[in-house]
PDB file of C-alpha atoms in Angstrom:
ATOM      1  CA  MET A   1       3.954 -20.699  12.146  1.00 49.00           C
ATOM      2  CA  SER A   2       7.567 -20.693  11.008  1.00 61.00           C
ATOM      3  CA  ASN A   3       9.285 -17.752  11.281  1.00 82.00           C
ATOM      4  CA  LEU A   4      10.307 -15.432   8.437  1.00 93.00           C
ATOM      5  CA  LYS A   5      13.961 -15.194   7.101  1.00 97.00           C
ATOM      6  CA  ILE A   6      14.155 -11.525   6.033  1.00 98.00           C
ATOM      7  CA  GLU A   7      17.699 -10.879   4.415  1.00 98.00           C
ATOM      8  CA  ILE A   8      18.252  -7.350   3.701  1.00 97.00           C
ATOM      9  CA  PHE A   9      20.874  -6.637   1.103  1.00 97.00           C
ATOM     10  CA  GLY A  10      23.000  -3.743   0.876  1.00 95.00           C
ATOM     11  CA  PRO A  11      26.147  -1.626   1.701  1.00 92.00           C
ATOM     12  CA  GLY A  12      25.263   0.133   5.030  1.00 87.00           C
ATOM     13  CA  CYS A  13      24.029   3.495   3.375  1.00 89.00           C
ATOM     14  CA  PRO A  14      21.071   5.403   5.068  1.00 92.00           C
ATOM     15  CA  LYS A  15      18.363   4.059   2.920  1.00 93.00           C
ATOM     16  CA  CYS A  16      19.296   0.241   4.207  1.00 93.00           C
ATOM     17  CA  MET A  17      19.777   1.250   7.861  1.00 94.00           C
ATOM     18  CA  ASN A  18      16.267   2.628   7.592  1.00 96.00           C
ATOM     19  CA  THR A  19      14.822  -0.179   5.677  1.00 97.00           C
ATOM     20  CA  LYS A  20      16.206  -2.904   8.251  1.00 96.00           C
ATOM     21  CA  GLU A  21      15.241   0.137  10.810  1.00 97.00           C
ATOM     22  CA  LEU A  22      11.488  -0.432   9.259  1.00 98.00           C
ATOM     23  CA  PHE A  23      11.508  -4.301   9.314  1.00 98.00           C
ATOM     24  CA  MET A  24      12.833  -4.615  13.269  1.00 97.00           C
ATOM     25  CA  ARG A  25      10.113  -1.885  14.074  1.00 98.00           C
ATOM     26  CA  ALA A  26       7.304  -3.382  12.352  1.00 98.00           C
ATOM     27  CA  LEU A  27       8.199  -7.101  13.191  1.00 97.00           C
ATOM     28  CA  SER A  28       7.769  -5.912  17.205  1.00 97.00           C
ATOM     29  CA  GLU A  29       4.484  -3.914  16.598  1.00 97.00           C
ATOM     30  CA  MET A  30       3.028  -6.986  15.012  1.00 96.00           C
ATOM     31  CA  GLY A  31       4.623  -9.286  17.091  1.00 95.00           C
ATOM     32  CA  ILE A  32       5.863 -11.495  14.661  1.00 94.00           C
ATOM     33  CA  PRO A  33       8.980 -13.813  14.647  1.00 93.00           C
ATOM     34  CA  ALA A  34      11.766 -13.557  12.206  1.00 95.00           C
ATOM     35  CA  ASP A  35      15.384 -14.366  11.127  1.00 95.00           C
ATOM     36  CA  LEU A  36      16.346 -10.991  10.053  1.00 96.00           C
ATOM     37  CA  ARG A  37      19.784 -10.794   8.457  1.00 96.00           C
ATOM     38  CA  GLU A  38      21.698  -7.611   7.271  1.00 96.00           C
ATOM     39  CA  ILE A  39      23.981  -8.787   3.988  1.00 96.00           C
ATOM     40  CA  SER A  40      26.457  -6.473   2.699  1.00 96.00           C
ATOM     41  CA  ASP A  41      28.877  -9.219   0.891  1.00 95.00           C
ATOM     42  CA  VAL A  42      28.834  -7.927  -3.344  1.00 94.00           C
ATOM     43  CA  GLU A  43      29.421 -11.315  -4.436  1.00 96.00           C
ATOM     44  CA  GLN A  44      25.766 -12.588  -2.855  1.00 95.00           C
ATOM     45  CA  MET A  45      24.225  -9.228  -4.259  1.00 95.00           C
ATOM     46  CA  ILE A  46      25.830 -10.337  -7.747  1.00 95.00           C
ATOM     47  CA  GLN A  47      24.346 -13.977  -7.140  1.00 96.00           C
ATOM     48  CA  ARG A  48      20.895 -13.051  -6.059  1.00 95.00           C
ATOM     49  CA  GLY A  49      20.904 -10.579  -9.225  1.00 95.00           C
ATOM     50  CA  ILE A  50      20.543  -7.406  -7.094  1.00 96.00           C
ATOM     51  CA  MET A  51      21.068  -4.303  -9.370  1.00 94.00           C
ATOM     52  CA  SER A  52      20.688  -1.736  -6.566  1.00 95.00           C
ATOM     53  CA  THR A  53      20.300  -0.941  -2.697  1.00 95.00           C
ATOM     54  CA  PRO A  54      18.043  -1.565  -0.902  1.00 96.00           C
ATOM     55  CA  ALA A  55      17.107  -5.583  -1.674  1.00 98.00           C
ATOM     56  CA  VAL A  56      14.962  -6.924   0.209  1.00 98.00           C
ATOM     57  CA  PHE A  57      14.158 -11.020   0.110  1.00 98.00           C
ATOM     58  CA  ILE A  58      11.436 -12.393   2.126  1.00 97.00           C
ATOM     59  CA  ASN A  59      11.933 -16.524   2.403  1.00 96.00           C
ATOM     60  CA  GLY A  60      13.883 -16.669  -0.921  1.00 95.00           C
ATOM     61  CA  ASP A  61      11.756 -14.139  -2.642  1.00 96.00           C
ATOM     62  CA  LYS A  62      12.793 -10.651  -3.715  1.00 97.00           C
ATOM     63  CA  VAL A  63      10.358  -8.108  -2.281  1.00 97.00           C
ATOM     64  CA  ILE A  64      11.775  -5.088  -2.462  1.00 97.00           C
ATOM     65  CA  GLU A  65      15.205  -3.256  -4.919  1.00 97.00           C
ATOM     66  CA  GLY A  66      15.972   0.062  -5.317  1.00 96.00           C
ATOM     67  CA  LYS A  67      13.907   1.797  -2.971  1.00 95.00           C
ATOM     68  CA  LEU A  68      12.970   3.050   0.865  1.00 95.00           C
ATOM     69  CA  PRO A  69       9.665   1.770   1.750  1.00 97.00           C
ATOM     70  CA  THR A  70       7.129   2.268   4.105  1.00 97.00           C
ATOM     71  CA  MET A  71       5.748   1.044   7.125  1.00 98.00           C
ATOM     72  CA  PRO A  72       2.631   0.225   5.795  1.00 98.00           C
ATOM     73  CA  GLU A  73       4.251  -1.878   2.395  1.00 98.00           C
ATOM     74  CA  VAL A  74       6.693  -3.127   5.177  1.00 98.00           C
ATOM     75  CA  LYS A  75       3.399  -4.666   7.213  1.00 97.00           C
ATOM     76  CA  LYS A  76       1.633  -5.193   4.048  1.00 97.00           C
ATOM     77  CA  LEU A  77       4.744  -7.660   2.791  1.00 97.00           C
ATOM     78  CA  ILE A  78       5.195  -8.946   6.206  1.00 96.00           C
ATOM     79  CA  LYS A  79       1.347 -10.334   6.143  1.00 95.00           C
ATOM     80  CA  GLN A  80       1.420 -11.456   2.124  1.00 94.00           C
ATOM     81  CA  ASN A  81       4.403 -13.876   3.340  1.00 93.00           C
ATOM     82  CA  LEU A  82       2.845 -15.192   6.273  1.00 88.00           C
ATOM     83  CA  GLU A  83       0.210 -17.153   4.432  1.00 74.00           C
TER      84      GLU A  83
END
């Protein structure tokens, strides 16, 4: 199993920080290795077509934009992207 690549885009707002924390907790609880990166560069956000934050990409695919996910949603997204 290869590591998931998770990118969390945002300017460091509370929702963005909470999203990062949820993903870190979920990965830890599930025992899944991942390359998790927090990206605040506006140019990268524009290039990726992000209109609102937080935005999360897993393995290059946008899975969340403009909302704070719940822990069950985060775990479901992680599981779906392991397949």
